[in-house]
mmCIF file of C-alpha atoms and ligand atoms in Angstrom:
data_model
loop_
_atom_site.group_PDB
_atom_site.id
_atom_site.type_symbol
_atom_site.label_atom_id
_atom_site.label_comp_id
_atom_site.label_asym_id
_atom_site.label_seq_id
_atom_site.Cartn_x
_atom_site.Cartn_y
_atom_site.Cartn_z
ATOM 1 C CA UNK A 14 46.254 -18.760 -2.770
ATOM 2 C CA UNK A 15 45.481 -21.050 0.131
ATOM 3 C CA UNK A 16 41.920 -22.319 0.530
ATOM 4 C CA UNK A 17 40.998 -19.868 3.314
ATOM 5 C CA UNK A 18 42.096 -16.974 1.112
ATOM 6 C CA UNK A 19 40.633 -18.219 -2.190
ATOM 7 C CA UNK A 20 37.117 -18.799 -0.845
ATOM 8 C CA UNK A 21 37.076 -15.193 0.343
ATOM 9 C CA UNK A 22 38.511 -13.859 -2.933
ATOM 10 C CA UNK A 23 36.829 -15.983 -5.654
ATOM 11 C CA UNK A 24 37.549 -15.414 -9.343
ATOM 12 C CA UNK A 25 35.666 -12.425 -10.777
ATOM 13 C CA UNK A 26 33.354 -13.219 -13.727
ATOM 14 C CA UNK A 27 32.664 -10.034 -15.652
ATOM 15 C CA UNK A 28 29.754 -9.958 -18.121
ATOM 16 C CA UNK A 29 30.783 -8.026 -21.263
ATOM 17 C CA UNK A 30 29.126 -4.607 -21.636
ATOM 18 C CA UNK A 31 27.308 -5.714 -24.843
ATOM 19 C CA UNK A 32 25.996 -8.963 -23.265
ATOM 20 C CA UNK A 33 23.083 -8.310 -20.855
ATOM 21 C CA UNK A 34 21.107 -10.831 -18.804
ATOM 22 C CA UNK A 35 17.398 -10.480 -19.705
ATOM 23 C CA UNK A 36 16.427 -10.739 -16.051
ATOM 24 C CA UNK A 37 18.639 -8.477 -13.971
ATOM 25 C CA UNK A 38 20.611 -10.429 -11.354
ATOM 26 C CA UNK A 39 20.029 -10.013 -7.641
ATOM 27 C CA UNK A 40 22.810 -7.834 -6.268
ATOM 28 C CA UNK A 41 22.853 -9.765 -2.994
ATOM 29 C CA UNK A 42 25.881 -7.868 -1.759
ATOM 30 C CA UNK A 43 25.990 -5.443 1.148
ATOM 31 C CA UNK A 44 29.241 -3.853 -0.004
ATOM 32 C CA UNK A 45 30.495 -2.568 -3.334
ATOM 33 C CA UNK A 46 34.109 -1.553 -3.901
ATOM 34 C CA UNK A 47 36.093 0.727 -6.226
ATOM 35 C CA UNK A 48 39.700 0.212 -7.290
ATOM 36 C CA UNK A 49 41.035 3.107 -5.249
ATOM 37 C CA UNK A 50 40.285 5.602 -2.478
ATOM 38 C CA UNK A 51 39.886 8.567 -4.845
ATOM 39 C CA UNK A 52 36.968 6.941 -6.725
ATOM 40 C CA UNK A 53 35.392 5.796 -3.442
ATOM 41 C CA UNK A 54 35.499 9.369 -2.188
ATOM 42 C CA UNK A 55 34.124 10.779 -5.456
ATOM 43 C CA UNK A 56 31.162 8.411 -5.237
ATOM 44 C CA UNK A 57 30.581 9.371 -1.594
ATOM 45 C CA UNK A 58 30.454 13.029 -2.634
ATOM 46 C CA UNK A 59 28.000 12.322 -5.458
ATOM 47 C CA UNK A 60 30.603 13.188 -8.115
ATOM 48 C CA UNK A 61 30.277 9.849 -9.897
ATOM 49 C CA UNK A 62 27.774 7.023 -10.151
ATOM 50 C CA UNK A 63 28.098 3.747 -8.303
ATOM 51 C CA UNK A 64 27.243 1.956 -5.095
ATOM 52 C CA UNK A 65 28.982 1.404 -1.766
ATOM 53 C CA UNK A 66 26.570 0.053 0.850
ATOM 54 C CA UNK A 67 23.154 -1.533 0.316
ATOM 55 C CA UNK A 68 21.328 0.279 3.116
ATOM 56 C CA UNK A 69 22.069 3.452 1.135
ATOM 57 C CA UNK A 70 21.618 2.154 -2.428
ATOM 58 C CA UNK A 71 21.753 -1.088 -4.400
ATOM 59 C CA UNK A 72 21.275 -1.779 -8.145
ATOM 60 C CA UNK A 73 18.418 -4.282 -7.611
ATOM 61 C CA UNK A 74 16.526 -1.737 -5.518
ATOM 62 C CA UNK A 75 17.344 0.993 -8.010
ATOM 63 C CA UNK A 76 15.663 -0.955 -10.816
ATOM 64 C CA UNK A 77 12.546 -1.638 -8.730
ATOM 65 C CA UNK A 78 12.361 1.978 -7.510
ATOM 66 C CA UNK A 79 12.583 3.335 -11.068
ATOM 67 C CA UNK A 80 9.839 0.933 -12.205
ATOM 68 C CA UNK A 81 7.447 1.763 -9.362
ATOM 69 C CA UNK A 82 7.972 5.518 -9.617
ATOM 70 C CA UNK A 83 7.124 5.376 -13.326
ATOM 71 C CA UNK A 84 4.008 3.240 -12.718
ATOM 72 C CA UNK A 85 2.781 5.796 -10.172
ATOM 73 C CA UNK A 86 3.611 8.743 -12.451
ATOM 74 C CA UNK A 87 6.419 10.250 -10.357
ATOM 75 C CA UNK A 88 10.227 10.173 -10.574
ATOM 76 C CA UNK A 89 11.433 9.361 -7.061
ATOM 77 C CA UNK A 90 11.086 6.268 -4.878
ATOM 78 C CA UNK A 91 12.444 4.916 -1.594
ATOM 79 C CA UNK A 92 12.012 1.207 -0.889
ATOM 80 C CA UNK A 93 11.359 -0.107 2.608
ATOM 81 C CA UNK A 94 11.169 -3.515 4.271
ATOM 82 C CA UNK A 95 7.360 -3.376 4.681
ATOM 83 C CA UNK A 96 4.362 -1.163 3.967
ATOM 84 C CA UNK A 97 4.195 0.128 7.522
ATOM 85 C CA UNK A 98 7.882 1.060 7.286
ATOM 86 C CA UNK A 99 6.963 3.194 4.254
ATOM 87 C CA UNK A 100 4.122 4.913 6.149
ATOM 88 C CA UNK A 101 6.452 5.481 9.113
ATOM 89 C CA UNK A 102 9.195 6.876 6.923
ATOM 90 C CA UNK A 103 6.829 9.315 5.215
ATOM 91 C CA UNK A 104 5.443 10.551 8.545
ATOM 92 C CA UNK A 105 8.788 10.799 10.353
ATOM 93 C CA UNK A 106 10.622 12.405 7.442
ATOM 94 C CA UNK A 107 7.906 14.972 6.717
ATOM 95 C CA UNK A 108 6.956 16.001 10.280
ATOM 96 C CA UNK A 109 8.768 17.765 13.075
ATOM 97 C CA UNK A 110 7.893 18.705 16.664
ATOM 98 C CA UNK A 111 4.977 21.155 16.803
ATOM 99 C CA UNK A 112 3.448 20.062 13.481
ATOM 100 C CA UNK A 113 -0.208 19.102 13.092
ATOM 101 C CA UNK A 114 -1.516 16.185 11.004
ATOM 102 C CA UNK A 115 -5.022 15.312 9.730
ATOM 103 C CA UNK A 116 -5.840 11.628 9.663
ATOM 104 C CA UNK A 117 -8.990 9.482 9.454
ATOM 105 C CA UNK A 118 -10.801 6.907 11.564
ATOM 106 C CA UNK A 119 -11.216 4.702 8.473
ATOM 107 C CA UNK A 120 -7.444 4.229 8.063
ATOM 108 C CA UNK A 121 -5.327 1.101 8.470
ATOM 109 C CA UNK A 122 -4.947 0.485 12.206
ATOM 110 C CA UNK A 123 -1.112 0.666 12.426
ATOM 111 C CA UNK A 124 -1.242 4.022 10.592
ATOM 112 C CA UNK A 125 -3.733 5.286 13.184
ATOM 113 C CA UNK A 126 -1.339 4.094 15.892
ATOM 114 C CA UNK A 127 1.562 5.963 14.278
ATOM 115 C CA UNK A 128 -0.402 9.206 14.114
ATOM 116 C CA UNK A 129 -2.087 8.964 17.514
ATOM 117 C CA UNK A 130 0.664 7.400 19.626
ATOM 118 C CA UNK A 131 4.033 7.435 17.923
ATOM 119 C CA UNK A 132 4.012 10.936 16.415
ATOM 120 C CA UNK A 133 2.344 12.248 19.590
ATOM 121 C CA UNK A 134 5.409 11.125 21.594
ATOM 122 C CA UNK A 135 7.506 13.451 19.421
ATOM 123 C CA UNK A 136 5.204 16.440 19.820
ATOM 124 C CA UNK A 137 3.142 16.144 16.622
ATOM 125 C CA UNK A 138 -0.587 16.765 17.203
ATOM 126 C CA UNK A 139 -3.407 15.420 15.077
ATOM 127 C CA UNK A 140 -7.093 15.734 14.229
ATOM 128 C CA UNK A 141 -8.926 12.480 13.515
ATOM 129 C CA UNK A 142 -11.919 12.891 11.192
ATOM 130 C CA UNK A 143 -14.155 10.710 9.074
ATOM 131 C CA UNK A 144 -12.980 10.534 5.459
ATOM 132 C CA UNK A 145 -16.520 11.550 4.481
ATOM 133 C CA UNK A 146 -16.238 14.821 6.407
ATOM 134 C CA UNK A 147 -15.043 17.082 3.581
ATOM 135 C CA UNK A 148 -16.343 20.138 5.468
ATOM 136 C CA UNK A 149 -14.399 19.101 8.600
ATOM 137 C CA UNK A 150 -11.216 18.751 6.534
ATOM 138 C CA UNK A 151 -11.640 22.280 5.125
ATOM 139 C CA UNK A 152 -12.479 23.746 8.555
ATOM 140 C CA UNK A 153 -9.521 22.042 10.252
ATOM 141 C CA UNK A 154 -7.134 23.207 7.521
ATOM 142 C CA UNK A 155 -8.474 26.752 7.861
ATOM 143 C CA UNK A 156 -8.263 26.860 11.655
ATOM 144 C CA UNK A 157 -5.036 24.915 12.325
ATOM 145 C CA UNK A 158 -1.773 25.189 10.360
ATOM 146 C CA UNK A 159 -1.364 21.591 9.162
ATOM 147 C CA UNK A 160 1.765 19.898 7.849
ATOM 148 C CA UNK A 161 0.040 17.014 6.102
ATOM 149 C CA UNK A 162 -3.157 15.098 5.438
ATOM 150 C CA UNK A 163 -2.719 11.324 5.293
ATOM 151 C CA UNK A 164 -5.532 9.236 3.791
ATOM 152 C CA UNK A 165 -6.471 6.069 1.885
ATOM 153 C CA UNK A 166 -8.773 5.426 -1.084
ATOM 154 C CA UNK A 167 -10.819 3.238 -1.073
ATOM 155 C CA UNK A 168 -10.780 2.760 2.683
ATOM 156 C CA UNK A 169 -10.328 -0.590 4.385
ATOM 157 C CA UNK A 170 -12.511 -2.632 4.918
ATOM 158 C CA UNK A 171 -15.747 -0.786 4.011
ATOM 159 C CA UNK A 172 -14.482 0.805 0.800
ATOM 160 C CA UNK A 173 -15.511 4.423 1.175
ATOM 161 C CA UNK A 174 -14.266 6.435 -1.799
ATOM 162 C CA UNK A 175 -12.945 9.882 -0.810
ATOM 163 C CA UNK A 176 -13.093 12.825 -3.193
ATOM 164 C CA UNK A 177 -9.369 13.083 -3.940
ATOM 165 C CA UNK A 178 -9.627 16.300 -5.942
ATOM 166 C CA UNK A 179 -11.500 18.054 -3.114
ATOM 167 C CA UNK A 180 -8.951 16.898 -0.508
ATOM 168 C CA UNK A 181 -5.860 17.792 -2.555
ATOM 169 C CA UNK A 182 -7.286 21.177 -3.608
ATOM 170 C CA UNK A 183 -8.121 22.105 -0.001
ATOM 171 C CA UNK A 184 -4.690 20.980 1.192
ATOM 172 C CA UNK A 185 -2.927 22.953 -1.561
ATOM 173 C CA UNK A 186 -4.882 26.126 -0.695
ATOM 174 C CA UNK A 187 -3.588 25.883 2.880
ATOM 175 C CA UNK A 188 0.023 24.899 2.051
ATOM 176 C CA UNK A 189 -0.505 21.391 3.432
ATOM 177 C CA UNK A 190 1.089 18.252 1.994
ATOM 178 C CA UNK A 191 -1.044 15.254 0.978
ATOM 179 C CA UNK A 192 0.099 11.676 1.622
ATOM 180 C CA UNK A 193 -2.010 8.924 0.044
ATOM 181 C CA UNK A 194 -1.574 5.304 1.108
ATOM 182 C CA UNK A 195 -2.395 3.897 -2.321
ATOM 183 C CA UNK A 196 -1.979 0.222 -1.467
ATOM 184 C CA UNK A 197 -5.609 -0.691 -2.269
ATOM 185 C CA UNK A 198 -6.105 1.125 -5.578
ATOM 186 C CA UNK A 199 -2.619 0.321 -6.902
ATOM 187 C CA UNK A 200 0.109 2.086 -8.880
ATOM 188 C CA UNK A 201 -1.986 2.491 -12.012
ATOM 189 C CA UNK A 202 -4.471 4.684 -10.147
ATOM 190 C CA UNK A 203 -4.357 8.326 -8.959
ATOM 191 C CA UNK A 204 -1.080 9.422 -10.579
ATOM 192 C CA UNK A 205 -3.019 12.246 -12.279
ATOM 193 C CA UNK A 206 -3.994 13.864 -8.967
ATOM 194 C CA UNK A 207 -2.045 16.608 -7.185
ATOM 195 C CA UNK A 208 -0.790 14.245 -4.468
ATOM 196 C CA UNK A 209 2.596 14.994 -2.949
ATOM 197 C CA UNK A 210 3.551 11.595 -1.559
ATOM 198 C CA UNK A 211 2.266 8.081 -2.261
ATOM 199 C CA UNK A 212 2.969 5.180 0.069
ATOM 200 C CA UNK A 213 2.403 1.534 -0.850
ATOM 201 C CA UNK A 214 2.626 -1.857 0.770
ATOM 202 C CA UNK A 215 4.433 -3.904 -1.891
ATOM 203 C CA UNK A 216 3.432 -6.980 0.112
ATOM 204 C CA UNK A 217 0.063 -6.836 -1.643
ATOM 205 C CA UNK A 218 -0.431 -6.296 -5.398
ATOM 206 C CA UNK A 219 3.175 -5.551 -6.409
ATOM 207 C CA UNK A 220 4.551 -8.898 -5.310
ATOM 208 C CA UNK A 221 1.135 -10.520 -5.719
ATOM 209 C CA UNK A 222 2.068 -13.965 -4.478
ATOM 210 C CA UNK A 223 1.982 -13.506 -0.701
ATOM 211 C CA UNK A 224 5.597 -14.602 -0.280
ATOM 212 C CA UNK A 225 7.497 -11.351 0.245
ATOM 213 C CA UNK A 226 7.095 -8.073 2.158
ATOM 214 C CA UNK A 227 8.037 -4.578 1.081
ATOM 215 C CA UNK A 228 6.997 -0.942 0.975
ATOM 216 C CA UNK A 229 7.544 2.150 -1.144
ATOM 217 C CA UNK A 230 7.416 5.914 -0.720
ATOM 218 C CA UNK A 231 6.931 7.509 -4.139
ATOM 219 C CA UNK A 232 7.028 11.230 -4.924
ATOM 220 C CA UNK A 233 8.677 13.896 -7.078
ATOM 221 C CA UNK A 234 12.442 13.523 -6.926
ATOM 222 C CA UNK A 235 12.985 16.790 -4.989
ATOM 223 C CA UNK A 236 10.611 15.586 -2.226
ATOM 224 C CA UNK A 237 12.309 12.167 -2.139
ATOM 225 C CA UNK A 238 15.775 13.784 -1.907
ATOM 226 C CA UNK A 239 14.664 15.702 1.204
ATOM 227 C CA UNK A 240 13.634 12.364 2.792
ATOM 228 C CA UNK A 241 16.711 10.388 1.742
ATOM 229 C CA UNK A 242 18.982 10.985 4.755
ATOM 230 C CA UNK A 243 16.187 10.036 7.167
ATOM 231 C CA UNK A 244 15.555 6.923 5.052
ATOM 232 C CA UNK A 245 19.220 5.931 5.253
ATOM 233 C CA UNK A 246 19.532 6.367 9.010
ATOM 234 C CA UNK A 247 16.148 4.847 9.911
ATOM 235 C CA UNK A 248 17.528 1.786 8.133
ATOM 236 C CA UNK A 249 14.304 -0.051 7.209
ATOM 237 C CA UNK A 250 15.657 -0.681 3.698
ATOM 238 C CA UNK A 251 14.250 -3.434 1.480
ATOM 239 C CA UNK A 252 16.477 -6.498 1.067
ATOM 240 C CA UNK A 253 17.765 -7.052 -2.525
ATOM 241 C CA UNK A 254 16.312 -10.573 -2.659
ATOM 242 C CA UNK A 255 12.883 -9.229 -1.707
ATOM 243 C CA UNK A 256 13.291 -6.473 -4.329
ATOM 244 C CA UNK A 257 14.064 -9.111 -6.965
ATOM 245 C CA UNK A 258 10.928 -11.113 -6.064
ATOM 246 C CA UNK A 259 8.767 -7.982 -6.163
ATOM 247 C CA UNK A 260 10.231 -6.977 -9.547
ATOM 248 C CA UNK A 261 9.369 -10.472 -10.794
ATOM 249 C CA UNK A 262 5.854 -10.230 -9.359
ATOM 250 C CA UNK A 263 5.324 -6.913 -11.145
ATOM 251 C CA UNK A 264 5.554 -8.627 -14.542
ATOM 252 C CA UNK A 265 2.005 -9.923 -14.007
ATOM 253 C CA UNK A 266 0.706 -6.929 -11.998
ATOM 254 C CA UNK A 267 -1.600 -5.596 -14.737
ATOM 255 C CA UNK A 268 -2.910 -9.060 -15.647
ATOM 256 C CA UNK A 269 -3.562 -10.000 -12.033
ATOM 257 C CA UNK A 270 -5.188 -6.715 -11.059
ATOM 258 C CA UNK A 271 -7.469 -6.732 -14.093
ATOM 259 C CA UNK A 272 -8.563 -10.347 -13.462
ATOM 260 C CA UNK A 273 -9.062 -9.696 -9.745
ATOM 261 C CA UNK A 274 -11.252 -6.668 -10.504
ATOM 262 C CA UNK A 275 -13.355 -8.638 -13.006
ATOM 263 C CA UNK A 276 -13.752 -11.460 -10.456
ATOM 264 C CA UNK A 277 -14.589 -8.956 -7.687
ATOM 265 C CA UNK A 278 -17.384 -7.405 -9.777
ATOM 266 C CA UNK A 279 -18.768 -10.863 -10.579
ATOM 267 C CA UNK A 280 -18.702 -11.885 -6.900
ATOM 268 C CA UNK A 281 -20.219 -8.553 -5.785
ATOM 269 C CA UNK A 282 -23.096 -8.902 -8.270
ATOM 270 C CA UNK A 283 -23.806 -12.447 -7.053
ATOM 271 C CA UNK A 284 -23.724 -11.462 -3.359
ATOM 272 C CA UNK A 285 -25.963 -8.445 -3.953
ATOM 273 C CA UNK A 286 -28.817 -10.745 -4.918
ATOM 274 C CA UNK A 287 -28.330 -13.344 -2.158
ATOM 275 C CA UNK A 288 -31.064 -13.504 0.529
ATOM 276 C CA UNK A 289 -28.510 -14.003 3.348
ATOM 277 C CA UNK A 290 -26.724 -10.753 2.469
ATOM 278 C CA UNK A 291 -27.881 -7.424 3.938
ATOM 279 C CA UNK A 292 -25.619 -5.266 1.727
ATOM 280 C CA UNK A 293 -22.580 -5.386 -0.513
ATOM 281 C CA UNK A 294 -20.144 -2.505 -0.802
ATOM 282 C CA UNK A 295 -18.004 -2.485 -3.922
ATOM 283 C CA UNK A 296 -17.081 0.713 -5.802
ATOM 284 C CA UNK A 297 -17.934 -1.000 -9.107
ATOM 285 C CA UNK A 298 -21.604 -1.516 -8.146
ATOM 286 C CA UNK A 299 -24.004 1.256 -9.100
ATOM 287 C CA UNK A 300 -25.467 0.918 -5.581
ATOM 288 C CA UNK A 301 -22.183 2.144 -4.037
ATOM 289 C CA UNK A 302 -22.796 5.616 -2.500
ATOM 290 C CA UNK A 303 -19.792 7.071 -4.369
ATOM 291 C CA UNK A 304 -20.193 4.999 -7.546
ATOM 292 C CA UNK A 305 -19.954 7.999 -9.913
ATOM 293 C CA UNK A 306 -16.975 9.452 -8.063
ATOM 294 C CA UNK A 307 -15.230 6.043 -8.181
ATOM 295 C CA UNK A 308 -15.957 5.780 -11.924
ATOM 296 C CA UNK A 309 -14.461 9.243 -12.444
ATOM 297 C CA UNK A 310 -11.325 8.867 -10.398
ATOM 298 C CA UNK A 311 -10.383 5.153 -10.708
ATOM 299 C CA UNK A 312 -9.534 3.072 -13.780
ATOM 300 C CA UNK A 313 -11.299 0.110 -12.159
ATOM 301 C CA UNK A 314 -13.049 -0.599 -8.872
ATOM 302 C CA UNK A 315 -10.465 -2.634 -6.959
ATOM 303 C CA UNK A 316 -10.284 -6.215 -5.818
ATOM 304 C CA UNK A 317 -11.861 -6.046 -2.342
ATOM 305 C CA UNK A 318 -15.566 -6.603 -1.708
ATOM 306 C CA UNK A 319 -17.176 -5.768 1.627
ATOM 307 C CA UNK A 320 -20.276 -7.719 2.653
ATOM 308 C CA UNK A 321 -22.696 -7.224 5.539
ATOM 309 C CA UNK A 322 -24.409 -10.493 6.478
ATOM 310 C CA UNK A 323 -28.063 -10.409 7.589
ATOM 311 C CA UNK A 324 -28.703 -10.395 11.367
ATOM 312 C CA UNK A 325 -30.868 -13.514 11.359
ATOM 313 C CA UNK A 326 -28.775 -15.463 8.861
ATOM 314 C CA UNK A 327 -25.571 -17.448 8.843
ATOM 315 C CA UNK A 328 -23.131 -16.640 11.677
ATOM 316 C CA UNK A 329 -20.084 -14.715 10.370
ATOM 317 C CA UNK A 330 -17.539 -17.163 11.799
ATOM 318 C CA UNK A 331 -19.472 -20.175 10.424
ATOM 319 C CA UNK A 332 -19.566 -18.520 7.003
ATOM 320 C CA UNK A 333 -15.795 -17.876 7.049
ATOM 321 C CA UNK A 334 -15.061 -21.386 8.362
ATOM 322 C CA UNK A 335 -17.234 -22.972 5.652
ATOM 323 C CA UNK A 336 -15.464 -21.249 2.763
ATOM 324 C CA UNK A 337 -13.066 -23.623 1.032
ATOM 325 C CA UNK A 338 -11.402 -21.334 -1.517
ATOM 326 C CA UNK A 339 -11.140 -18.229 0.695
ATOM 327 C CA UNK A 340 -8.418 -18.535 3.343
ATOM 328 C CA UNK A 341 -9.134 -16.800 6.657
ATOM 329 C CA UNK A 342 -6.295 -14.327 6.530
ATOM 330 C CA UNK A 343 -5.298 -10.700 6.869
ATOM 331 C CA UNK A 344 -3.847 -8.844 3.897
ATOM 332 C CA UNK A 345 -5.158 -8.428 0.360
ATOM 333 C CA UNK A 346 -3.805 -8.617 -3.173
ATOM 334 C CA UNK A 347 -2.782 -12.267 -3.303
ATOM 335 C CA UNK A 348 -3.560 -14.506 -6.263
ATOM 336 C CA UNK A 349 -5.734 -16.609 -3.956
ATOM 337 C CA UNK A 350 -8.950 -15.273 -2.386
ATOM 338 C CA UNK A 351 -9.044 -14.354 1.308
ATOM 339 C CA UNK A 352 -11.757 -13.641 3.866
ATOM 340 C CA UNK A 353 -11.632 -11.678 7.109
ATOM 341 C CA UNK A 354 -14.654 -11.417 9.432
ATOM 342 C CA UNK A 355 -15.576 -8.244 11.325
ATOM 343 C CA UNK A 356 -14.607 -9.665 14.706
ATOM 344 C CA UNK A 357 -10.969 -9.683 13.508
ATOM 345 C CA UNK A 358 -11.160 -6.112 12.140
ATOM 346 C CA UNK A 359 -12.949 -4.217 14.937
ATOM 347 C CA UNK A 360 -11.286 -0.796 15.440
ATOM 348 C CA UNK A 361 -11.178 -1.125 19.247
ATOM 349 C CA UNK A 362 -8.679 1.739 19.599
ATOM 350 C CA UNK A 363 -11.320 4.216 18.364
ATOM 351 C CA UNK A 364 -13.890 6.222 20.331
ATOM 352 C CA UNK A 365 -17.609 5.390 19.935
ATOM 353 C CA UNK A 366 -18.036 8.171 17.354
ATOM 354 C CA UNK A 367 -14.941 7.116 15.438
ATOM 355 C CA UNK A 368 -16.078 3.473 15.472
ATOM 356 C CA UNK A 369 -19.344 4.598 13.924
ATOM 357 C CA UNK A 370 -17.386 6.321 11.132
ATOM 358 C CA UNK A 371 -15.218 3.228 10.624
ATOM 359 C CA UNK A 372 -18.503 1.311 10.081
ATOM 360 C CA UNK A 373 -17.129 -2.171 10.787
ATOM 361 C CA UNK A 374 -19.608 -4.501 12.523
ATOM 362 C CA UNK A 375 -19.448 -8.097 13.734
ATOM 363 C CA UNK A 376 -21.293 -8.996 10.519
ATOM 364 C CA UNK A 377 -18.899 -7.269 8.109
ATOM 365 C CA UNK A 378 -16.942 -9.686 5.933
ATOM 366 C CA UNK A 379 -13.965 -8.450 3.901
ATOM 367 C CA UNK A 380 -13.372 -10.524 0.786
ATOM 368 C CA UNK A 381 -10.081 -10.090 -1.033
ATOM 369 C CA UNK A 382 -10.667 -11.571 -4.452
ATOM 370 C CA UNK A 383 -7.980 -13.601 -6.210
ATOM 371 C CA UNK A 384 -7.424 -14.792 -9.767
ATOM 372 C CA UNK A 385 -9.284 -18.100 -9.467
ATOM 373 C CA UNK A 386 -12.204 -18.964 -11.748
ATOM 374 C CA UNK A 387 -15.052 -16.564 -10.900
ATOM 375 C CA UNK A 388 -17.728 -19.292 -11.039
ATOM 376 C CA UNK A 389 -15.770 -21.452 -8.573
ATOM 377 C CA UNK A 390 -15.631 -18.494 -6.176
ATOM 378 C CA UNK A 391 -19.379 -17.902 -6.518
ATOM 379 C CA UNK A 392 -20.109 -21.620 -5.921
ATOM 380 C CA UNK A 393 -17.955 -21.561 -2.793
ATOM 381 C CA UNK A 394 -19.689 -18.436 -1.461
ATOM 382 C CA UNK A 395 -23.109 -19.937 -2.251
ATOM 383 C CA UNK A 396 -22.397 -23.122 -0.271
ATOM 384 C CA UNK A 397 -20.901 -21.180 2.673
ATOM 385 C CA UNK A 398 -23.967 -18.889 2.844
ATOM 386 C CA UNK A 399 -26.196 -21.901 3.368
ATOM 387 C CA UNK A 400 -24.120 -23.206 6.297
ATOM 388 C CA UNK A 401 -25.861 -23.430 9.663
HETATM 389 N N1 PLP B 507 -1.359 0.179 4.179
HETATM 390 C C1 PLP B 507 -2.481 -0.524 3.949
HETATM 391 C C2 PLP B 507 -3.662 0.181 3.369
HETATM 392 C C3 PLP B 507 -2.547 -1.886 4.268
HETATM 393 O O1 PLP B 507 -3.682 -2.570 4.058
HETATM 394 C C4 PLP B 507 -1.387 -2.518 4.811
HETATM 395 C C5 PLP B 507 -1.400 -3.944 5.168
HETATM 396 O O2 PLP B 507 -2.433 -4.602 5.236
HETATM 397 C C6 PLP B 507 -0.248 -1.751 5.026
HETATM 398 C C7 PLP B 507 -0.261 -0.409 4.707
HETATM 399 C C8 PLP B 507 0.978 -2.335 5.660
HETATM 400 O O3 PLP B 507 1.690 -3.127 4.796
HETATM 401 P P1 PLP B 507 2.731 -4.224 5.301
HETATM 402 O O4 PLP B 507 1.945 -5.355 5.854
HETATM 403 O O5 PLP B 507 3.498 -4.534 4.059
HETATM 404 O O6 PLP B 507 3.589 -3.587 6.365
#
């Protein structure tokens, strides 16, 4: 073979069937081939196993999807290039023109945009409620045929804890699907509830290291199979290299999440007693309005702490600027701690009523707690709270 031919047809190195790599390789290949047309066609028709094109399926993604589905207590998973792509896929694949959706003012802003603007362009109507309005959910379900309820638990950034059993039971009574964006509570939470579809941003706790983006839609296999063609043609598939990094990050998921929760409780308890702090919201504090509900429905209390600074005290921006271990940054779930002040989280797209429900003020600080030493975090917060 001449050089130009050889470099495009390199020698094949086959690993013997009884000789596995302990870490699965990255299948960084768009195309897969069979020896002949007949086998290619059989695979296309689902008559044999195998892969052809990575937007449709890829072994590295398959391994990650199987892992995540099992962690969440389901048996189907579709992997997307980001968390918002997963939310989009769930909404687009489950809704059609004329459908009605229930959503909440306390939700992640891009999700609100999808429901209010994007779905509306395709003839899907919505009702926006407060996640605390259990009566409103029941009344809306009773008065308006509703395709799905999409919600989060705990909510971002003020950590309201919805009653998942009440929401899923009401939805089931009215033949409505439930979609839970479970990014904050994580895969180890909520699998026991009667939730039809979970969505996750893998950018957060799954990868854990803030160096890769991804998303997942997780559900029973029959629900996933109904979404698969839409998934393939929307084309927001996760890249195999990103899937590999997320699979690697998952090895320490339980260790990281547990440490982050322990640190978050420690930080929350310190802040609760500080004279510059008006209030601390953390589902693991007995002062949280839904403390008992959180204890019942979560294995832990999460890694995000929401703080309201006192009116007369340190200015929110000065506090954030003074922190040395907390980077001013969006996102959560990294190994390092992060801070985001209210002025960067204001839900300006909401009406006055809805903004009241969202409960974010200029003095709200969202702390995403990492795996650092808890005492170092407390010392950093203490010095920043005394900044002028
Ligand atoms: N859902 C929630 C609850 C989030 O907090 C985020 C990101 O912050 C997303 C979805 C979107 O994830 P991604 O940034 O991976 O698109």
